[in-house]
Amino acid sequence: MLEAKDVVVVGGGVVGCEVALFLAERGNRVTLVEMLPHLAVDAEVITRIELLKALGASSVRIMTSTRCMDVEGRRVVYLCDADPRTSELHPEYIVFALGTQPNRALFDELSGKVQELFLIGDAREPRKIFHAVYEGALAATQV
Ligand SMILES: Cc1cc2nc3c(=O)[nH]c(=O)nc-3n(C[C@H](O)[C@H](O)[C@H](O)COP(=O)(O)OP(=O)(O)OC[C@H]3O[C@@H](n4cnc5c(N)ncnc54)[C@H](O)[C@@H]3O)c2cc1C
């Protein structure tokens, strides 16, 4: 097994939670920092229940209502809602899981060069599997 590392995951949406769990299950010391009072608020209800259960049973140190204010090298400055003073963490690794953006570079490059082009799924707008499958099926009916 690889040597355990100190990791701070910034962002406790579904992606940050899954990353934190993944790293903790492999023996790393993980702290999860989320500015909202609750984790994985963007997850579907069943996924969320299972994810929170797994996180609760894991070694992940959870810091909700905690805002990451600054990162400089390996220094993470944070502010808890309950404390007006900033504090710091000094992990070996920092993972940012602060949201998603569509990547439509290939679509833009091919626009006007091919006869029919569809922009679907997360490339159109990052959402859920349902939307990608639905838009894929819809595109297929138009081919
Ligand atoms: C950690 C995480 C957890 C998630 N959990 C859930 C969940 O529980 N429920 C839910 O509904 N949704 C969930 N989602 C969202 C869901 O995964 C996406 O909405 C869905 O996968 C989007 O499908 P897609 O086909 O548009 O994109 P993707 O599934 O990302 O597929 C795009 C594919 O295109 C490939 N690709 C990219 N560029 C090129 C290229 N130039 N040439 C060839 N191939 C290329 C990529 O390698 C990838 O395989 C989660 C997302 C993440 C990141």
mmCIF file of N, CA and C and ligand atoms in Angstrom, residues 14-16 18-19 42-44 47-48 100 103 106 120-133 135, ligand 1:
data_model
loop_
_atom_site.group_PDB
_atom_site.id
_atom_site.type_symbol
_atom_site.label_atom_id
_atom_site.label_comp_id
_atom_site.label_asym_id
_atom_site.label_seq_id
_atom_site.Cartn_x
_atom_site.Cartn_y
_atom_site.Cartn_z
ATOM 1 N N VAL A 14 -21.458 16.512 -4.435
ATOM 2 C CA VAL A 14 -21.357 15.066 -4.639
ATOM 3 C C VAL A 14 -19.962 14.659 -5.114
ATOM 4 N N VAL A 15 -19.346 15.464 -5.957
ATOM 5 C CA VAL A 15 -18.011 15.106 -6.465
ATOM 6 C C VAL A 15 -16.976 15.143 -5.339
ATOM 7 N N GLY A 16 -16.978 16.225 -4.549
ATOM 8 C CA GLY A 16 -16.032 16.342 -3.440
ATOM 9 C C GLY A 16 -16.210 15.225 -2.425
ATOM 10 N N GLU A 18 -17.444 12.194 -2.958
ATOM 11 C CA GLU A 18 -16.987 10.917 -3.508
ATOM 12 C C GLU A 18 -15.468 10.854 -3.560
ATOM 13 N N VAL A 19 -14.844 11.974 -3.887
ATOM 14 C CA VAL A 19 -13.372 12.010 -3.917
ATOM 15 C C VAL A 19 -12.813 11.789 -2.512
ATOM 16 N N ASP A 42 -26.440 18.457 -3.836
ATOM 17 C CA ASP A 42 -26.752 18.312 -5.265
ATOM 18 C C ASP A 42 -27.011 16.862 -5.667
ATOM 19 N N ALA A 43 -26.925 15.926 -4.721
ATOM 20 C CA ALA A 43 -27.113 14.503 -5.053
ATOM 21 C C ALA A 43 -28.585 14.115 -5.000
ATOM 22 N N GLU A 44 -28.929 13.073 -5.781
ATOM 23 C CA GLU A 44 -30.290 12.543 -5.675
ATOM 24 C C GLU A 44 -30.453 11.906 -4.307
ATOM 25 N N THR A 47 -28.871 8.359 -3.585
ATOM 26 C CA THR A 47 -27.406 8.496 -3.663
ATOM 27 C C THR A 47 -26.896 9.237 -2.430
ATOM 28 N N ARG A 48 -27.628 10.284 -2.058
ATOM 29 C CA ARG A 48 -27.194 11.127 -0.932
ATOM 30 C C ARG A 48 -27.213 10.351 0.378
ATOM 31 N N THR A 100 -18.658 22.497 -11.837
ATOM 32 C CA THR A 100 -18.341 22.000 -13.179
ATOM 33 C C THR A 100 -18.750 23.008 -14.236
ATOM 34 N N ASN A 103 -17.660 21.740 -21.474
ATOM 35 C CA ASN A 103 -16.540 21.880 -22.401
ATOM 36 C C ASN A 103 -17.092 21.680 -23.811
ATOM 37 N N LEU A 106 -14.825 21.035 -28.743
ATOM 38 C CA LEU A 106 -14.902 20.192 -29.941
ATOM 39 C C LEU A 106 -16.134 20.554 -30.767
ATOM 40 N N ILE A 120 -25.025 17.658 -26.552
ATOM 41 C CA ILE A 120 -25.896 17.004 -25.564
ATOM 42 C C ILE A 120 -25.134 16.701 -24.269
ATOM 43 N N GLY A 121 -25.871 16.326 -23.260
ATOM 44 C CA GLY A 121 -25.264 15.877 -21.995
ATOM 45 C C GLY A 121 -24.483 16.963 -21.290
ATOM 46 N N ASP A 122 -23.447 16.563 -20.586
ATOM 47 C CA ASP A 122 -22.671 17.522 -19.803
ATOM 48 C C ASP A 122 -21.939 18.540 -20.668
ATOM 49 N N ALA A 123 -21.675 18.187 -21.941
ATOM 50 C CA ALA A 123 -21.016 19.152 -22.836
ATOM 51 C C ALA A 123 -21.928 20.361 -23.058
ATOM 52 N N ARG A 124 -23.224 20.119 -22.982
ATOM 53 C CA ARG A 124 -24.189 21.216 -23.138
ATOM 54 C C ARG A 124 -24.312 21.982 -21.828
ATOM 55 N N GLU A 125 -24.473 21.207 -20.753
ATOM 56 C CA GLU A 125 -24.557 21.792 -19.408
ATOM 57 C C GLU A 125 -24.424 20.650 -18.405
ATOM 58 N N PRO A 126 -23.482 20.698 -17.492
ATOM 59 C CA PRO A 126 -23.307 19.590 -16.538
ATOM 60 C C PRO A 126 -24.551 19.409 -15.673
ATOM 61 N N ARG A 127 -25.151 18.208 -15.767
ATOM 62 C CA ARG A 127 -26.348 17.909 -14.975
ATOM 63 C C ARG A 127 -26.265 16.476 -14.485
ATOM 64 N N LYS A 128 -27.298 15.676 -14.781
ATOM 65 C CA LYS A 128 -27.365 14.297 -14.292
ATOM 66 C C LYS A 128 -27.406 13.324 -15.466
ATOM 67 N N ILE A 129 -27.253 12.034 -15.129
ATOM 68 C CA ILE A 129 -27.240 10.992 -16.160
ATOM 69 C C ILE A 129 -28.552 11.021 -16.964
ATOM 70 N N PHE A 130 -29.644 11.237 -16.261
ATOM 71 C CA PHE A 130 -30.953 11.269 -16.917
ATOM 72 C C PHE A 130 -30.949 12.231 -18.107
ATOM 73 N N HIS A 131 -30.420 13.437 -17.902
ATOM 74 C CA HIS A 131 -30.433 14.438 -18.968
ATOM 75 C C HIS A 131 -29.584 13.997 -20.161
ATOM 76 N N ALA A 132 -28.422 13.402 -19.870
ATOM 77 C CA ALA A 132 -27.536 12.951 -20.952
ATOM 78 C C ALA A 132 -28.204 11.841 -21.758
ATOM 79 N N VAL A 133 -28.842 10.898 -21.064
ATOM 80 C CA VAL A 133 -29.507 9.782 -21.755
ATOM 81 C C VAL A 133 -30.689 10.300 -22.578
ATOM 82 N N GLU A 135 -31.183 13.352 -23.799
ATOM 83 C CA GLU A 135 -30.746 14.137 -24.955
ATOM 84 C C GLU A 135 -30.073 13.258 -26.009
HETATM 85 C C1 LIG B 1 -18.081 12.230 -9.384
HETATM 86 C C2 LIG B 1 -19.392 12.319 -10.117
HETATM 87 C C3 LIG B 1 -20.506 11.681 -9.595
HETATM 88 C C4 LIG B 1 -21.740 11.749 -10.252
HETATM 89 N N1 LIG B 1 -22.807 11.114 -9.723
HETATM 90 C C5 LIG B 1 -23.981 11.135 -10.374
HETATM 91 C C6 LIG B 1 -25.110 10.431 -9.864
HETATM 92 O O1 LIG B 1 -25.054 9.814 -8.805
HETATM 93 N N2 LIG B 1 -26.277 10.491 -10.589
HETATM 94 C C7 LIG B 1 -26.386 11.170 -11.774
HETATM 95 O O2 LIG B 1 -27.452 11.157 -12.388
HETATM 96 N N3 LIG B 1 -25.330 11.848 -12.270
HETATM 97 C C8 LIG B 1 -24.137 11.850 -11.616
HETATM 98 N N4 LIG B 1 -23.062 12.530 -12.127
HETATM 99 C C9 LIG B 1 -23.241 13.256 -13.392
HETATM 100 C C10 LIG B 1 -23.174 12.294 -14.587
HETATM 101 O O3 LIG B 1 -22.012 11.472 -14.459
HETATM 102 C C11 LIG B 1 -23.127 13.086 -15.880
HETATM 103 O O4 LIG B 1 -24.230 13.983 -15.936
HETATM 104 C C12 LIG B 1 -23.163 12.174 -17.096
HETATM 105 O O5 LIG B 1 -22.123 11.219 -17.032
HETATM 106 C C13 LIG B 1 -23.039 13.004 -18.370
HETATM 107 O O6 LIG B 1 -22.950 12.131 -19.455
HETATM 108 P P1 LIG B 1 -22.183 12.570 -20.776
HETATM 109 O O7 LIG B 1 -22.272 11.413 -21.720
HETATM 110 O O8 LIG B 1 -22.704 13.897 -21.234
HETATM 111 O O9 LIG B 1 -20.685 12.847 -20.311
HETATM 112 P P2 LIG B 1 -19.614 11.790 -19.729
HETATM 113 O O10 LIG B 1 -20.266 10.695 -18.955
HETATM 114 O O11 LIG B 1 -18.576 12.640 -19.060
HETATM 115 O O12 LIG B 1 -19.019 11.136 -21.015
HETATM 116 C C14 LIG B 1 -18.230 11.873 -21.948
HETATM 117 C C15 LIG B 1 -17.226 10.899 -22.549
HETATM 118 O O13 LIG B 1 -16.623 11.505 -23.661
HETATM 119 C C16 LIG B 1 -15.247 11.197 -23.642
HETATM 120 N N5 LIG B 1 -14.559 12.221 -24.419
HETATM 121 C C17 LIG B 1 -14.288 13.487 -24.061
HETATM 122 N N6 LIG B 1 -13.647 14.136 -25.052
HETATM 123 C C18 LIG B 1 -13.517 13.240 -26.071
HETATM 124 C C19 LIG B 1 -12.944 13.302 -27.368
HETATM 125 N N7 LIG B 1 -12.332 14.405 -27.841
HETATM 126 N N8 LIG B 1 -13.013 12.191 -28.145
HETATM 127 C C20 LIG B 1 -13.604 11.058 -27.665
HETATM 128 N N9 LIG B 1 -14.151 10.943 -26.457
HETATM 129 C C21 LIG B 1 -14.123 12.026 -25.669
HETATM 130 C C22 LIG B 1 -14.886 11.175 -22.167
HETATM 131 O O14 LIG B 1 -13.713 10.453 -21.932
HETATM 132 C C23 LIG B 1 -16.125 10.492 -21.567
HETATM 133 O O15 LIG B 1 -15.993 9.095 -21.536
HETATM 134 C C24 LIG B 1 -21.842 12.478 -11.483
HETATM 135 C C25 LIG B 1 -20.715 13.124 -12.007
HETATM 136 C C26 LIG B 1 -19.506 13.048 -11.341
HETATM 137 C C27 LIG B 1 -18.294 13.758 -11.928
#
